[in-house]
PDB file of C-alpha atoms in Angstrom:
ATOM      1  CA  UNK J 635     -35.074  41.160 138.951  1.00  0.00           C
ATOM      2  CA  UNK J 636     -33.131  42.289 141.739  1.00  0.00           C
ATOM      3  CA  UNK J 637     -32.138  39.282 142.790  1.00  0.00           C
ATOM      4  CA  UNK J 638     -30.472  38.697 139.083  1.00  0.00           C
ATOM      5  CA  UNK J 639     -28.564  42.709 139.546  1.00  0.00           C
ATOM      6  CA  UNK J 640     -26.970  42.017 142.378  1.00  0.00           C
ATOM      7  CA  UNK J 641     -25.094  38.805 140.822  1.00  0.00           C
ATOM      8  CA  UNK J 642     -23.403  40.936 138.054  1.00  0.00           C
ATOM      9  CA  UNK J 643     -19.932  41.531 139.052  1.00  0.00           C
ATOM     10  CA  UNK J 644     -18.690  45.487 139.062  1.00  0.00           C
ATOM     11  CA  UNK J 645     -15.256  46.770 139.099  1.00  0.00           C
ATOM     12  CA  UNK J 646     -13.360  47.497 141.745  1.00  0.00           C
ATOM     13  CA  UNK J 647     -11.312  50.780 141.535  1.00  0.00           C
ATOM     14  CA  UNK J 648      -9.202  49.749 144.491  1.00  0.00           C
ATOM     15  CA  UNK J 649      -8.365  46.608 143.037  1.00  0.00           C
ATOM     16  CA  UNK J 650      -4.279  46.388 141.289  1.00  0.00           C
ATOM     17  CA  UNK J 651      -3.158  44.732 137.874  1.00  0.00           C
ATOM     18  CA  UNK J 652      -0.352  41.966 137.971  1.00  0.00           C
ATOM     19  CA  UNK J 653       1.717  41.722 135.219  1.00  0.00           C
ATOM     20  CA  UNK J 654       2.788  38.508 134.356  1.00  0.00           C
ATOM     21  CA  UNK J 655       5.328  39.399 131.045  1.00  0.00           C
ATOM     22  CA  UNK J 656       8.914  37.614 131.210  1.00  0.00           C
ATOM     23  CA  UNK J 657      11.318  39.506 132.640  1.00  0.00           C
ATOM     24  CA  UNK J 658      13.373  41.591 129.130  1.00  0.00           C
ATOM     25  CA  UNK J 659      17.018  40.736 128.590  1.00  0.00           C
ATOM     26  CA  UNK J 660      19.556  43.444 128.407  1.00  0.00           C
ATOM     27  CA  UNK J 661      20.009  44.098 124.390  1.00  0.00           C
ATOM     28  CA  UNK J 662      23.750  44.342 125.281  1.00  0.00           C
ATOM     29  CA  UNK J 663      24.130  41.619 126.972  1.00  0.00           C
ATOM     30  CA  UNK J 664      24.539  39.387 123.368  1.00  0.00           C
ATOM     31  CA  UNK J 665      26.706  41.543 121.950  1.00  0.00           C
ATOM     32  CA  UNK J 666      29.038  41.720 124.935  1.00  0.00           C
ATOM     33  CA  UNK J 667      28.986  38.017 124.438  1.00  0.00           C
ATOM     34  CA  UNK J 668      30.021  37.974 120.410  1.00  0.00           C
ATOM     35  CA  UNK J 669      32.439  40.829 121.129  1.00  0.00           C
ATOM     36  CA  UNK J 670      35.777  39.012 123.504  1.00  0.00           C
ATOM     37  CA  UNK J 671      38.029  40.434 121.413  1.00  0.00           C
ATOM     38  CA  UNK J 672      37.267  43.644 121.961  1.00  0.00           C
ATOM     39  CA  UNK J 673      37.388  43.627 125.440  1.00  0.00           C
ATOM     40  CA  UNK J 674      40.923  42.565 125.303  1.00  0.00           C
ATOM     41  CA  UNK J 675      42.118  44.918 123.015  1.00  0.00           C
ATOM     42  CA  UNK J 676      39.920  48.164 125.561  1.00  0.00           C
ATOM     43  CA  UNK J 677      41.974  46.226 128.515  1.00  0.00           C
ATOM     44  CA  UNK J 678      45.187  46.622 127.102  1.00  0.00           C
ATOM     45  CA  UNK J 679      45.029  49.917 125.432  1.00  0.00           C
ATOM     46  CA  UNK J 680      43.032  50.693 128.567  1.00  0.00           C
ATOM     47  CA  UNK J 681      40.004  52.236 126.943  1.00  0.00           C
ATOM     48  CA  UNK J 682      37.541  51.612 129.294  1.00  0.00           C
ATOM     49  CA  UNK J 683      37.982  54.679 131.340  1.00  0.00           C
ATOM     50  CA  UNK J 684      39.508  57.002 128.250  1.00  0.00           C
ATOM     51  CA  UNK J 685      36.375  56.752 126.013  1.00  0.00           C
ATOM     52  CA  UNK J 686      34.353  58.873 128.773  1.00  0.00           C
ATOM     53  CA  UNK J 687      36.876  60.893 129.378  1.00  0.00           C
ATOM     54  CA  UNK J 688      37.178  61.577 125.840  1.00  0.00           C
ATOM     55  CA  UNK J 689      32.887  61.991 125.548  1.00  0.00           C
ATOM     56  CA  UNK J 690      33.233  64.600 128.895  1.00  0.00           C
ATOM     57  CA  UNK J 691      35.934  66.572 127.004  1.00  0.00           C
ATOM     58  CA  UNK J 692      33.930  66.628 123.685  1.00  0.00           C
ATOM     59  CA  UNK J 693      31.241  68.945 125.414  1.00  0.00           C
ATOM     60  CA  UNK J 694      33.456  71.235 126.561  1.00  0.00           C
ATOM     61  CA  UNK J 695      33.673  74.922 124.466  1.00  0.00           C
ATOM     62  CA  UNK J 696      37.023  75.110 122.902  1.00  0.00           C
ATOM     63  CA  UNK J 697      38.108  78.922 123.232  1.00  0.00           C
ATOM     64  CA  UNK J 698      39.514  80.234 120.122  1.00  0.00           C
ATOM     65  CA  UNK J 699      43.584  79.790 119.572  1.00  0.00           C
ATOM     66  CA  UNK J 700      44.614  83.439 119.156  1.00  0.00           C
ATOM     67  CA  UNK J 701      43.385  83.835 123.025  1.00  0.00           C
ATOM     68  CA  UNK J 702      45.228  83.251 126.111  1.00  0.00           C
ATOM     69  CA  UNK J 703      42.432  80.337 127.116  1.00  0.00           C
ATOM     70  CA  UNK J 704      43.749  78.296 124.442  1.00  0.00           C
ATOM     71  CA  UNK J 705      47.407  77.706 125.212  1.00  0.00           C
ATOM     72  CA  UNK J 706      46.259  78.046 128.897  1.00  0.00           C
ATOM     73  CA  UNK J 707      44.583  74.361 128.759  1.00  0.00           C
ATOM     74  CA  UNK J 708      47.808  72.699 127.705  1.00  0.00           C
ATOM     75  CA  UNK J 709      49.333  73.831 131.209  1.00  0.00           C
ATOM     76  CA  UNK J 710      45.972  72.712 133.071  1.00  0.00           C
ATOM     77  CA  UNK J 711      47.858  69.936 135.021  1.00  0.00           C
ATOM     78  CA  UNK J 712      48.462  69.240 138.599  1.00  0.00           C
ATOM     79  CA  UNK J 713      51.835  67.806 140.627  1.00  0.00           C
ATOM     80  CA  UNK J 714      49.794  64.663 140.804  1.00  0.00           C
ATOM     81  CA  UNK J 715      49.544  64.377 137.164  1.00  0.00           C
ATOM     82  CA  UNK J 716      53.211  64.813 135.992  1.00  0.00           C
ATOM     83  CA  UNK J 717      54.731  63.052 138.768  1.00  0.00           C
ATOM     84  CA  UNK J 718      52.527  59.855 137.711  1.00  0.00           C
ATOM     85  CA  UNK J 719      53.237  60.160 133.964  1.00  0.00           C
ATOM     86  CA  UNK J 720      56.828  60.705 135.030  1.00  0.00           C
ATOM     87  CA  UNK J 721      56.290  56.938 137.129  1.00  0.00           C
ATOM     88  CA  UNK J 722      54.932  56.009 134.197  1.00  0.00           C
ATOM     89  CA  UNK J 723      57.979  56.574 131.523  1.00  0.00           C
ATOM     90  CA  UNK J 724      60.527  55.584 134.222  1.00  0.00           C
ATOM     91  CA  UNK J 725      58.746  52.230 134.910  1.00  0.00           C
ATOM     92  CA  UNK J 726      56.495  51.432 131.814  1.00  0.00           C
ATOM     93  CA  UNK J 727      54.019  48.445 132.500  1.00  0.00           C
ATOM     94  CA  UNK J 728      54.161  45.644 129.734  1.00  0.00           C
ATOM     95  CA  UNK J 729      50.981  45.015 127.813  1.00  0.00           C
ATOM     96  CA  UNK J 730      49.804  49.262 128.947  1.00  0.00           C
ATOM     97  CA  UNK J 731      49.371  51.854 126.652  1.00  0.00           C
ATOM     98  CA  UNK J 732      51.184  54.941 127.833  1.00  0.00           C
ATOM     99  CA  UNK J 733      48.513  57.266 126.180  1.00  0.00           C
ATOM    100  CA  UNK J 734      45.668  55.817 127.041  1.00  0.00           C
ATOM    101  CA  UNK J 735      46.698  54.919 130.827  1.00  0.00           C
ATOM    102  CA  UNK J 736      48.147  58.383 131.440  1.00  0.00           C
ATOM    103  CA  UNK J 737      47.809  60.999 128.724  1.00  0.00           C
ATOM    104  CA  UNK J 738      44.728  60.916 126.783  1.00  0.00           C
ATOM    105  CA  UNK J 739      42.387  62.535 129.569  1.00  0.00           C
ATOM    106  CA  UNK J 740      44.184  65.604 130.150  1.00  0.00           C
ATOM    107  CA  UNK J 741      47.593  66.031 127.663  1.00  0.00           C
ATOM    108  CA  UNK J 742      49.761  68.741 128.350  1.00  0.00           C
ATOM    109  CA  UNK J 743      52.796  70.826 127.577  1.00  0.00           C
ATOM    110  CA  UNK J 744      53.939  71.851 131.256  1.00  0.00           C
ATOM    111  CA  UNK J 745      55.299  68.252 131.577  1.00  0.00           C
ATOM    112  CA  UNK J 746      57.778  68.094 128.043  1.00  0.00           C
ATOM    113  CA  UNK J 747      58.575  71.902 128.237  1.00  0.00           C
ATOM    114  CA  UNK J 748      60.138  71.668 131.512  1.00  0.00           C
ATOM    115  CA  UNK J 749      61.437  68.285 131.201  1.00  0.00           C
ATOM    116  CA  UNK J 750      63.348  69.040 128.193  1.00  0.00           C
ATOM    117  CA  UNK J 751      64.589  72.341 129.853  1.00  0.00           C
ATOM    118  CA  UNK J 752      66.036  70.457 133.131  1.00  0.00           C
ATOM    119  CA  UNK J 753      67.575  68.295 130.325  1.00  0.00           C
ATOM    120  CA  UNK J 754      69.254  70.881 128.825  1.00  0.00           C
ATOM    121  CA  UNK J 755      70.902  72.650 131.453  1.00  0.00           C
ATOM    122  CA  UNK J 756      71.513  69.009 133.178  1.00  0.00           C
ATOM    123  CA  UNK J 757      73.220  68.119 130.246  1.00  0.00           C
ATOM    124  CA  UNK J 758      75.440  71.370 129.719  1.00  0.00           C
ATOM    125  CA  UNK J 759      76.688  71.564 133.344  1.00  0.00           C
ATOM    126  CA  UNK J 760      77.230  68.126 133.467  1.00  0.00           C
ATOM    127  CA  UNK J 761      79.332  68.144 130.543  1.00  0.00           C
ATOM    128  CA  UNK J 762      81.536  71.175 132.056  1.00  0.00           C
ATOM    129  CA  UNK J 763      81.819  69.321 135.348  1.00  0.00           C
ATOM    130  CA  UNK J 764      83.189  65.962 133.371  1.00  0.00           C
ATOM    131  CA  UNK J 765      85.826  67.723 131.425  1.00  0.00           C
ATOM    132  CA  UNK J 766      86.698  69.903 134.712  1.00  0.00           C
ATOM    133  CA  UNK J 767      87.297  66.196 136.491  1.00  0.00           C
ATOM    134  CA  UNK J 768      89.098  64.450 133.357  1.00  0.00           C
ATOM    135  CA  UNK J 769      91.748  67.351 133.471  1.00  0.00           C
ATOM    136  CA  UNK J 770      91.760  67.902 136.798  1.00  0.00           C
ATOM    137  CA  UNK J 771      95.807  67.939 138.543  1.00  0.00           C
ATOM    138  CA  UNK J 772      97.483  68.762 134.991  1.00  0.00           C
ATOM    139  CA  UNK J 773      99.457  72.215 135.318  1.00  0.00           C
ATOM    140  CA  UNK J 774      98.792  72.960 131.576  1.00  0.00           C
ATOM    141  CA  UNK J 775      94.625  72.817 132.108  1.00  0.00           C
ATOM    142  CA  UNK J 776      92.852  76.117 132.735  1.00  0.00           C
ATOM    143  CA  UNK J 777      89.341  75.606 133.157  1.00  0.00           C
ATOM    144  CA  UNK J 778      87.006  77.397 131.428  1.00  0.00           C
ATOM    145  CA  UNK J 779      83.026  77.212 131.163  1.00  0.00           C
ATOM    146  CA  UNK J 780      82.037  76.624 128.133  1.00  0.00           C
ATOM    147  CA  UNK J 781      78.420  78.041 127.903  1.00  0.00           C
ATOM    148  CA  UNK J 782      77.794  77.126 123.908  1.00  0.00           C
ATOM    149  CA  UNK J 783      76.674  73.949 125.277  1.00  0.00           C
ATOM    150  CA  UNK J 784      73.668  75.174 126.446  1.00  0.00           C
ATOM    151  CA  UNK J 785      72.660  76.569 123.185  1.00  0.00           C
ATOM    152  CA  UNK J 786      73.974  73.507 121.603  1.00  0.00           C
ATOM    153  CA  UNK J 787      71.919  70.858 123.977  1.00  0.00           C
ATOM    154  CA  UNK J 788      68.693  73.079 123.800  1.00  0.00           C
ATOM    155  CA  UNK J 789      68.520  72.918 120.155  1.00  0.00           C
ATOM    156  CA  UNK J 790      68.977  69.546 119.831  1.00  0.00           C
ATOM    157  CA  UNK J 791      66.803  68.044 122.671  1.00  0.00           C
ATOM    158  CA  UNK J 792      64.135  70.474 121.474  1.00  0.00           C
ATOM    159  CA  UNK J 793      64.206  70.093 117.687  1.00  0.00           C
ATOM    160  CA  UNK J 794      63.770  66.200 118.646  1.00  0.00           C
ATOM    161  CA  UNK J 795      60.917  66.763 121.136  1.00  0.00           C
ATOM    162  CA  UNK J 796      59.351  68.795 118.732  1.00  0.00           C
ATOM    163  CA  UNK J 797      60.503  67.893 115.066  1.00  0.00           C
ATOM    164  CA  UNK J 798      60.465  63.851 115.471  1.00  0.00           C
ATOM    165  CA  UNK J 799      57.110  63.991 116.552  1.00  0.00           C
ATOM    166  CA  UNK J 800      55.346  66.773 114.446  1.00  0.00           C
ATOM    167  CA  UNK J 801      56.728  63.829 111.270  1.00  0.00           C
ATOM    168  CA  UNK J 802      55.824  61.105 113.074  1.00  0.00           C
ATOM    169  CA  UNK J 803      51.918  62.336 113.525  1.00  0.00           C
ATOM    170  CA  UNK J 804      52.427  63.305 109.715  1.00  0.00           C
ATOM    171  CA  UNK J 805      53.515  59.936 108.757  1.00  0.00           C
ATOM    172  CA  UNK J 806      50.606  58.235 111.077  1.00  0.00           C
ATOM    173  CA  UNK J 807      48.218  60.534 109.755  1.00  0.00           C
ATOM    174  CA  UNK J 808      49.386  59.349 105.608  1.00  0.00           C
ATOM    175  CA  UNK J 809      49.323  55.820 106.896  1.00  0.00           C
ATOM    176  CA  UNK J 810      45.623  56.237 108.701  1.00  0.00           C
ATOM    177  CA  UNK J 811      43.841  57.474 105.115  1.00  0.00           C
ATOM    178  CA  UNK J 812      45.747  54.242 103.682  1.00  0.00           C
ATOM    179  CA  UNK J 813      44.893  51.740 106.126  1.00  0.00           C
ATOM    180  CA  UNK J 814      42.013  52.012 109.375  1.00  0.00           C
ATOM    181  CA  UNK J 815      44.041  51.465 112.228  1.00  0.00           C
ATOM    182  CA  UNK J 816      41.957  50.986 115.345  1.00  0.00           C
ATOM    183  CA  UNK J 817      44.640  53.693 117.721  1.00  0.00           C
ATOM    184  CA  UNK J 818      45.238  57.231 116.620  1.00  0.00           C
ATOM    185  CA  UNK J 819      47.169  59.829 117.866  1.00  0.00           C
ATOM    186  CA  UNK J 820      46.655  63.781 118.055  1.00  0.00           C
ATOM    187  CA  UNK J 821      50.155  65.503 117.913  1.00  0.00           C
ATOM    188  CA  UNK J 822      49.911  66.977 121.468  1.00  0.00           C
ATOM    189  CA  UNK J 823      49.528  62.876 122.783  1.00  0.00           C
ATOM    190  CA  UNK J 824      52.592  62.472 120.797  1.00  0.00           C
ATOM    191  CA  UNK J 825      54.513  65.238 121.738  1.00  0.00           C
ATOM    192  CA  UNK J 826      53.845  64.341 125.682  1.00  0.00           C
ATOM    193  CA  UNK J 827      55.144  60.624 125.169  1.00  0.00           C
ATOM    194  CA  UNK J 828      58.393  62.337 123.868  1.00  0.00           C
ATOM    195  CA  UNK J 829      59.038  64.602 126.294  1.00  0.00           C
ATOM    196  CA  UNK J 830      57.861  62.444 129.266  1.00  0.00           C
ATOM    197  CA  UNK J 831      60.374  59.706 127.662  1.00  0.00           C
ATOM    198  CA  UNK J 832      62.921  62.124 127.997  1.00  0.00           C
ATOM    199  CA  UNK J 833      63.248  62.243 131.890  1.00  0.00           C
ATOM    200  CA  UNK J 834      64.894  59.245 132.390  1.00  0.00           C
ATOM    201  CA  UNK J 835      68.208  61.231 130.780  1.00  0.00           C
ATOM    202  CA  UNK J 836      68.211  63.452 133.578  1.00  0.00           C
ATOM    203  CA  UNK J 837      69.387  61.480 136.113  1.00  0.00           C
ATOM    204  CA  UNK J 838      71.414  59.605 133.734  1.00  0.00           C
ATOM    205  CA  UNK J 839      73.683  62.764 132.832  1.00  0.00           C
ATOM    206  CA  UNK J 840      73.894  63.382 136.401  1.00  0.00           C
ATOM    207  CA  UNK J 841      75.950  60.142 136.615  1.00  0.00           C
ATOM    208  CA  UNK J 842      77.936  60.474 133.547  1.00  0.00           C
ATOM    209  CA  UNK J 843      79.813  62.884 135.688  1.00  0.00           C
ATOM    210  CA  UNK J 844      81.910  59.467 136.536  1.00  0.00           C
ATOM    211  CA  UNK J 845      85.127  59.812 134.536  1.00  0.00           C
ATOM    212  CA  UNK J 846      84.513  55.860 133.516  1.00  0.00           C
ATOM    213  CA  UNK J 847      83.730  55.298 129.972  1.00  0.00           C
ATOM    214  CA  UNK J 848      82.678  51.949 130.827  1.00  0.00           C
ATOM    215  CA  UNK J 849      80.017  53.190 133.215  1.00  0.00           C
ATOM    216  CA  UNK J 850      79.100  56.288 130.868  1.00  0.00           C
ATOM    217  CA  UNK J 851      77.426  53.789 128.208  1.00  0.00           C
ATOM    218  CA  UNK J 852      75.859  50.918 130.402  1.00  0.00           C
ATOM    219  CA  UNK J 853      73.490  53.741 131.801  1.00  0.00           C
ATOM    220  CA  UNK J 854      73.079  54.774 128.280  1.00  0.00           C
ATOM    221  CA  UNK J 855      72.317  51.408 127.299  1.00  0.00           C
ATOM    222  CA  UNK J 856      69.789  51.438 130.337  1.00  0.00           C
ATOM    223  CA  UNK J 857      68.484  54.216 130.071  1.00  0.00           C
ATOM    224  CA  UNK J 858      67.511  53.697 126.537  1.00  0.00           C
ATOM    225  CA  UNK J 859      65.805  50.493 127.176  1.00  0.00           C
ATOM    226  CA  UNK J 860      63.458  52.363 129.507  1.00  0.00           C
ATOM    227  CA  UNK J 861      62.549  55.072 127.073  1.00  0.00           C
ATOM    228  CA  UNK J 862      62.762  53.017 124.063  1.00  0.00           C
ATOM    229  CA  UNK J 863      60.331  50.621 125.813  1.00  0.00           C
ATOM    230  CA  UNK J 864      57.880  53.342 126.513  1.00  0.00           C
ATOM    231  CA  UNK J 865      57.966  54.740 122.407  1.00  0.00           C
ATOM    232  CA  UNK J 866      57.820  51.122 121.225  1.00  0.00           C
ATOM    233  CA  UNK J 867      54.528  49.673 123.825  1.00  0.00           C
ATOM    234  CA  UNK J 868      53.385  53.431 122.623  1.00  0.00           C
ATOM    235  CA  UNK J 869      53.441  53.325 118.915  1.00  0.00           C
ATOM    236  CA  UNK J 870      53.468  50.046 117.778  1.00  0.00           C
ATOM    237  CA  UNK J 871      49.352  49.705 118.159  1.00  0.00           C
ATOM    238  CA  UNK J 872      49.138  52.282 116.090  1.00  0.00           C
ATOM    239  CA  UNK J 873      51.004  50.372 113.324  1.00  0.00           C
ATOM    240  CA  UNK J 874      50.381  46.849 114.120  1.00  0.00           C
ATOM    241  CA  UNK J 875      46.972  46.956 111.124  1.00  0.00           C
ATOM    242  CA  UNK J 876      49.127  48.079 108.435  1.00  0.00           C
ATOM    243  CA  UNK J 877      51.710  46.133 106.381  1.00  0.00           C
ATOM    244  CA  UNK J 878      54.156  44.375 108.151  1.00  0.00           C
ATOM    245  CA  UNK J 879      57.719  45.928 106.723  1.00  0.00           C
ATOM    246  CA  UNK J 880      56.192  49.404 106.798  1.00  0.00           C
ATOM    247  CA  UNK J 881      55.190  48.798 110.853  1.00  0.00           C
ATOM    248  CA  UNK J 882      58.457  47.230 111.861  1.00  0.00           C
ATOM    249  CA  UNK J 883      60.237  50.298 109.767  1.00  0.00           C
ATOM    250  CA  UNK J 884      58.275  52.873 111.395  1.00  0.00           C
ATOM    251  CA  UNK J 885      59.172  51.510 115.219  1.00  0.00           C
ATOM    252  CA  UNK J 886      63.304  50.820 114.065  1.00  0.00           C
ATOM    253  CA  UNK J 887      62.992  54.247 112.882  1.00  0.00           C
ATOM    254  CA  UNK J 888      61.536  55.536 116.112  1.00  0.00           C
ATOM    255  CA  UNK J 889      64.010  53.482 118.058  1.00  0.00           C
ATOM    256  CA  UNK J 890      66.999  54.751 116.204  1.00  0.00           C
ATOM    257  CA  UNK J 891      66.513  58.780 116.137  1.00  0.00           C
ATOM    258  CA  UNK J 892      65.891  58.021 119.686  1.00  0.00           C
ATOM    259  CA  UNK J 893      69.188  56.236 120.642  1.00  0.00           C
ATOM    260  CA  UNK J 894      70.952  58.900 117.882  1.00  0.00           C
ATOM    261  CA  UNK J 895      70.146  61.166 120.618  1.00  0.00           C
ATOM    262  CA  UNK J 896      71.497  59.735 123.383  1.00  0.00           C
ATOM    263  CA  UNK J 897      74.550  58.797 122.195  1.00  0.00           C
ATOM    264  CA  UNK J 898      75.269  61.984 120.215  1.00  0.00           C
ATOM    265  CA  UNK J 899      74.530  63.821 123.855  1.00  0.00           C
ATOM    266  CA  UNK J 900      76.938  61.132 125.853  1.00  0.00           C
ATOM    267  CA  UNK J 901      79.881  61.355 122.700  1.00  0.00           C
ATOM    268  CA  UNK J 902      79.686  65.281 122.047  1.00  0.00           C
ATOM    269  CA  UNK J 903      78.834  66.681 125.681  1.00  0.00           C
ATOM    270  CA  UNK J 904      81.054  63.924 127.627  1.00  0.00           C
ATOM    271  CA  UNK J 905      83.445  61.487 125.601  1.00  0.00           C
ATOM    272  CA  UNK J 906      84.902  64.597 123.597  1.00  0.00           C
ATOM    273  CA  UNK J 907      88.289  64.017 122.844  1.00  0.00           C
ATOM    274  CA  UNK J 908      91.221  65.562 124.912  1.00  0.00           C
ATOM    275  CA  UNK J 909      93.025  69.092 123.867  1.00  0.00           C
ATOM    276  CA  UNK J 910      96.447  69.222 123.739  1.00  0.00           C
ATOM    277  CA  UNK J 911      96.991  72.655 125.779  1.00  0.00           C
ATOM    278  CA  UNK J 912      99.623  74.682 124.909  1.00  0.00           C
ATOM    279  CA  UNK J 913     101.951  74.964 127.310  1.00  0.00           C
ATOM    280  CA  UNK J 914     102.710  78.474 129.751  1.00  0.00           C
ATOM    281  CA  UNK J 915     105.364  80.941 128.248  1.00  0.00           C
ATOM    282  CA  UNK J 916     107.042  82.295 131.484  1.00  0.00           C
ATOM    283  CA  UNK J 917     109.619  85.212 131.003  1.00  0.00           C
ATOM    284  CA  UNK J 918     113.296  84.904 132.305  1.00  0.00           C
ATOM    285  CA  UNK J 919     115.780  87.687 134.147  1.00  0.00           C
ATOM    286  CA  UNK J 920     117.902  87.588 131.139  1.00  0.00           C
ATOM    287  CA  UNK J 921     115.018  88.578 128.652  1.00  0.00           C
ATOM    288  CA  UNK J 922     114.544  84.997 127.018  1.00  0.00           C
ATOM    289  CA  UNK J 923     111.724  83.371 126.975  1.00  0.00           C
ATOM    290  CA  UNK J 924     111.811  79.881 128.234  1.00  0.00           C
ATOM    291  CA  UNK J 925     108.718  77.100 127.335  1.00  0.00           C
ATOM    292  CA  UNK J 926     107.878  74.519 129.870  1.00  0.00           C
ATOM    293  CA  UNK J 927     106.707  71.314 128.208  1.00  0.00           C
ATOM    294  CA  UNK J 928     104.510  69.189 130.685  1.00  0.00           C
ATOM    295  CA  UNK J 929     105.278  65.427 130.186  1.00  0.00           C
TER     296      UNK J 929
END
């Protein structure tokens, strides 16, 4: 009988288990497969870095709005930031989404606000310095500032960095409970693709200065195409899904209040028309009074 015990075969705890299952595929890999389309539309809006952006922010405590905290995030930007969004209005890239490229992980208000205030004051004291040149060497001019502009340029350039877009999130907003439209807006987005499409004027009323009329509306005409491009590349994906009239009216509508403004600036603060100034009363020895007319 021992002979028989000492052919049964015992475990060995040292010994190791080989598995010998196939190797699982990735679930995702199929549906990454059925799903082209959609990769193309994430590369041109470029989603593929916003969406965990947009997941990081989501877990982040919101502090109430009547504290300080709250309007303290929309000034939470660096140099870095602006200057690139302000590369990125100047020189938009065809087939890029403005939002999604630069605004959507961090929008702010430090960016517009100031933008539209250099544009202001650019504006005004450009405007001064024009009609000072146009006038300049006639005996009848006497120059003097006129500082109504200011008032006149802020409330224009901020009632359409402000106005224009607070209707245009309405309107996208109506439009979205209509029809699903696969990009969306918040108003802040919106409000930082005006204002950073505004910066391009700056320079631009630095060299209407030039007393050339000419000159004065080809960088108009430029300068609109560059901003004009940016609100079109912008908005129009968020339009594209609805009904074809309504889309193209909603861009020619965007496109139009935005070259109302630059050519109401360029006619009102530059091609005003000319005064006729009255000409000096200078007393003579006898007591008269003689007029000079200037020719």
């Amino acid at each position: 009988m021992a002979a028989v015990d000492d052919l049964k075969f015992q475990a060995n705890p040292d010994a190791t288990t080989i598995s010998i299952d196939e190797p699982e595929i990735p679930k995702n890999q199929h549906s990454r497969l059925q799903e082209p389309r959609r990769e193309e539309d994430d590369e041109l809006l470029g989603t593929d870095d916003s969406d965990k952006t947009e997941l990081l922010a989501g877990q982040k405590k919101s502090a109430p709005f009547w504290t300080f905290e709250y309007y303290q995030t929309f000034f939470d930007v660096d140099t870095y930031q602006v200057l690139d969004r302000i590369k990125g209005s100047v020189f938009p890239v065809p087939g890029k989404n403005f939002v999604r490229l630069y605004i959507r992980s961090n929008p702010d208000l430090y960016g517009p606000f100031w933008i539209c205030a250099t544009l202001v004051f650019t504006i005004a004291v450009s405007g001064n310095l024009s009609n000072f040149f146009i006038h300049l060497g006639k005996p009848t001019y006497h120059y003097v500032p006129q500082f109504r502009k200011v008032s006149i340029a802020a409330t224009a350039i901020y009632a359409y960095a402000w106005l224009v877009p607070l209707a245009l999130w309405g309107f996208l907003m109506w439009r979205n409970s209509k029809v699903m439209n696969i990009v969306s807006y918040s108003f802040l987005e919106i409000v930082c693709v005006y204002g950073y499409s505004l910066f391009v004027y700056i320079p631009t009323a630095i060299l209407w200065i030039i007393p050339e009329k000419v000159v004065r509306w080809v960088l108009m005409i430029f300068s609109l195409c560059l901003s004009g491009s940016v609100l079109v590349m912008t908005f129009w994906p968020a339009v594209r899904d609805d009904n074809r009239r309504i889309a193209l009216a909603t861009i020619g509508t965007v496109v139009l209040l935005h070259a109302l403004l630059a050519v109401g600036c360029l006619a009102y603060f530059f091609d005003a028309p000319e005064l006729d100034f009255p000409a000096p009363i200078i007393p003579a020895r006898n007591g008269t009074t003689v007029v000079t007319k200037s020719l």
